[in-house]
Coordinates of N, CA and C in Angstrom, one line a residue:
M16 N 0.8 -1.2 0.0 CA 0.0 0.0 0.0 C 0.9 1.2 0.0
P17 N 0.8 2.2 -0.9 CA 1.6 3.3 -1.0 C 1.4 4.3 0.2
I18 N 2.4 4.9 0.6 CA 2.3 5.9 1.7 C 1.9 7.2 1.1
N19 N 0.9 7.8 1.7 CA 0.4 9.1 1.3 C 1.5 10.2 1.8
A20 N 1.6 11.3 1.1 CA 2.6 12.3 1.5 C 2.3 12.9 2.9
Q21 N 1.1 12.9 3.3 CA 0.7 13.4 4.6 C 1.0 12.4 5.7
E22 N 1.1 11.1 5.3 CA 1.4 10.1 6.3 C 2.9 9.7 6.4
A23 N 3.7 10.3 5.5 CA 5.1 9.9 5.5 C 5.7 10.5 6.7
P24 N 6.6 9.7 7.3 CA 7.3 10.2 8.5 C 8.2 11.4 8.2
I25 N 8.3 12.4 9.1 CA 9.1 13.5 8.9 C 10.4 13.3 9.6
T26 N 11.5 13.4 8.8 CA 12.8 13.2 9.4 C 13.5 14.6 9.5
P27 N 14.0 14.9 10.7 CA 14.7 16.2 10.8 C 16.0 16.2 10.0
P28 N 16.4 17.4 9.6 CA 17.7 17.5 8.9 C 18.8 16.9 9.7
R29 N 19.8 16.3 9.0 CA 20.9 15.6 9.7 C 21.7 16.6 10.6
K30 N 21.9 17.8 10.1 CA 22.7 18.8 10.9 C 22.0 19.0 12.2
L31 N 20.7 19.2 12.3 CA 20.0 19.4 13.5 C 20.0 18.2 14.4
T32 N 19.9 17.0 13.8 CA 20.0 15.8 14.6 C 21.3 15.7 15.3
E33 N 22.4 16.0 14.5 CA 23.7 15.9 15.1 C 23.9 16.9 16.2
R34 N 23.3 18.1 16.1 CA 23.4 19.1 17.1 C 22.7 18.6 18.4
A35 N 21.6 18.0 18.2 CA 20.8 17.5 19.4 C 21.7 16.4 20.1
L36 N 22.3 15.6 19.3 CA 23.2 14.5 19.9 C 24.4 15.2 20.7
V37 N 25.0 16.2 20.1 CA 26.1 16.8 20.7 C 25.7 17.5 22.0
L38 N 24.5 18.2 22.0 CA 24.0 18.8 23.2 C 23.7 17.8 24.3
M39 N 23.2 16.7 24.0 CA 23.0 15.6 25.0 C 24.3 15.2 25.6
L40 N 25.3 15.0 24.7 CA 26.6 14.5 25.2 C 27.3 15.6 26.1
V41 N 27.2 16.9 25.7 CA 27.7 17.9 26.5 C 27.0 18.0 27.9
A42 N 25.7 17.8 27.9 CA 24.9 17.8 29.1 C 25.4 16.7 30.0
L43 N 25.6 15.5 29.4 CA 26.1 14.4 30.2 C 27.5 14.7 30.7
F44 N 28.4 15.2 29.9 CA 29.8 15.4 30.3 C 29.9 16.5 31.4
I45 N 29.2 17.6 31.3 CA 29.4 18.6 32.3 C 28.9 18.2 33.7
W46 N 28.1 17.2 33.8 CA 27.7 16.7 35.2 C 28.4 15.4 35.6
L47 N 29.5 15.1 35.0 CA 30.3 13.9 35.4 C 31.0 14.4 36.7
P48 N 31.1 13.5 37.7 CA 31.7 13.8 39.0 C 33.1 14.5 38.9
P49 N 34.0 14.1 38.0 CA 35.3 14.8 38.0 C 35.2 16.2 37.5
I50 N 34.3 16.5 36.6 CA 34.1 17.9 36.2 C 33.4 18.7 37.3
V51 N 32.4 18.1 37.9 CA 31.7 18.8 39.0 C 32.7 19.1 40.1
G52 N 33.6 18.2 40.4 CA 34.5 18.3 41.4 C 35.4 19.6 41.3
M53 N 35.7 20.0 40.0 CA 36.5 21.1 39.8 C 35.8 22.4 40.3
F54 N 34.5 22.4 40.4 CA 33.7 23.6 40.9 C 33.3 23.5 42.3
S55 N 33.9 22.5 43.0 CA 33.6 22.4 44.4 C 34.6 23.2 45.2
L56 N 34.5 24.5 45.1 CA 35.4 25.4 45.7 C 34.8 26.1 46.9
D57 N 35.6 26.8 47.7 CA 35.1 27.5 48.8 C 34.7 28.9 48.6
G58 N 34.6 29.4 47.4 CA 34.2 30.7 47.1 C 32.7 30.9 46.9
T59 N 32.3 32.1 46.7 CA 30.9 32.4 46.4 C 30.8 33.4 45.2
I60 N 29.7 33.3 44.5 CA 29.4 34.3 43.5 C 28.0 34.9 43.8
L61 N 28.0 36.2 44.1 CA 26.8 36.9 44.5 C 26.2 36.2 45.7
G62 N 27.0 35.7 46.6 CA 26.6 35.1 47.9 C 26.2 33.7 47.8
L63 N 26.3 33.1 46.6 CA 25.9 31.7 46.4 C 27.2 30.8 46.2
P64 N 27.2 29.6 46.7 CA 28.4 28.8 46.5 C 28.7 28.5 45.0
I65 N 29.9 28.4 44.6 CA 30.3 28.3 43.2 C 29.7 27.0 42.6
L66 N 29.6 26.0 43.4 CA 29.0 24.7 42.9 C 27.5 24.9 42.5
F67 N 26.8 25.6 43.3 CA 25.3 25.9 43.0 C 25.2 26.7 41.7
V68 N 26.1 27.7 41.6 CA 26.0 28.6 40.4 C 26.4 27.8 39.2
Y69 N 27.3 26.9 39.3 CA 27.7 26.0 38.2 C 26.5 25.1 37.8
F70 N 25.9 24.5 38.8 CA 24.7 23.6 38.4 C 23.6 24.4 37.8
F71 N 23.2 25.5 38.4 CA 22.0 26.2 37.9 C 22.3 27.0 36.7
A72 N 23.5 27.5 36.5 CA 23.8 28.2 35.3 C 23.9 27.2 34.1
G73 N 24.5 26.1 34.4 CA 24.6 25.1 33.3 C 23.3 24.5 32.9
W74 N 22.4 24.3 33.9 CA 21.1 23.9 33.7 C 20.3 24.9 32.8
A75 N 20.4 26.1 33.2 CA 19.6 27.2 32.5 C 20.2 27.3 31.0
I76 N 21.5 27.2 30.8 CA 22.0 27.3 29.5 C 21.6 26.1 28.7
L77 N 21.6 24.9 29.2 CA 21.2 23.8 28.5 C 19.7 23.9 28.1
I78 N 18.9 24.4 29.0 CA 17.4 24.5 28.7 C 17.3 25.5 27.5
A79 N 18.0 26.6 27.6 CA 17.9 27.6 26.5 C 18.4 27.0 25.2
L80 N 19.5 26.3 25.2 CA 19.9 25.7 23.9 C 19.0 24.6 23.4
C81 N 18.3 23.9 24.3 CA 17.3 22.9 23.9 C 16.1 23.6 23.3
A82 N 15.7 24.8 23.8 CA 14.6 25.6 23.2 C 15.0 26.0 21.8
V83 N 16.2 26.5 21.7 CA 16.6 27.0 20.3 C 16.6 25.8 19.3
L84 N 17.1 24.7 19.8 CA 17.2 23.5 18.9 C 15.8 23.0 18.6
T85 N 14.9 23.0 19.6 CA 13.6 22.5 19.3 C 12.9 23.4 18.3
R86 N 13.1 24.7 18.5 CA 12.4 25.7 17.5 C 13.0 25.4 16.1
A87 N 14.2 25.2 16.0 CA 14.8 24.9 14.6 C 14.3 23.6 14.1
L88 N 14.1 22.6 14.9 CA 13.6 21.3 14.4 C 12.1 21.5 14.0
R89 N 11.4 22.2 14.8 CA 9.9 22.5 14.5 C 9.8 23.2 13.1
S90 N 10.7 24.3 13.0 CA 10.6 25.0 11.7 C 11.0 24.2 10.5
A91 N 12.0 23.3 10.7 CA 12.4 22.4 9.6 C 11.3 21.4 9.3
A92 N 10.5 21.0 10.3 CA 9.4 20.0 10.0 C 8.3 20.7 9.3
Q93 N 8.0 22.0 9.7 CA 6.9 22.7 9.0 C 7.3 23.0 7.6
I94 N 8.6 23.3 7.3 CA 9.0 23.6 5.9 C 8.9 22.3 5.1
E95 N 9.2 21.2 5.7 CA 9.2 19.9 4.9 C 7.8 19.5 4.6
R96 N 6.8 19.9 5.5 CA 5.4 19.5 5.2 C 4.8 20.3 4.1
K97 N 5.3 21.5 3.8 CA 4.8 22.4 2.8 C 5.2 21.9 1.4

């Protein structure tokens, strides 16, 4: 049975798929214990321990990058549908 154009699966562009994979690997890497240990210092930034700033700033940056990547993937899917 032939697949209708509207039923065909939408595949994201390879470039965006690779960026999503790299983002996931970076997220995994920055929370590995040896990397986190480098930020286990006795200082503070704006009154917050450096380790907390590292976790929450890294988390916020990753969420922002995921949002940008998701928007690009959604735009690519909409262009492909047209």
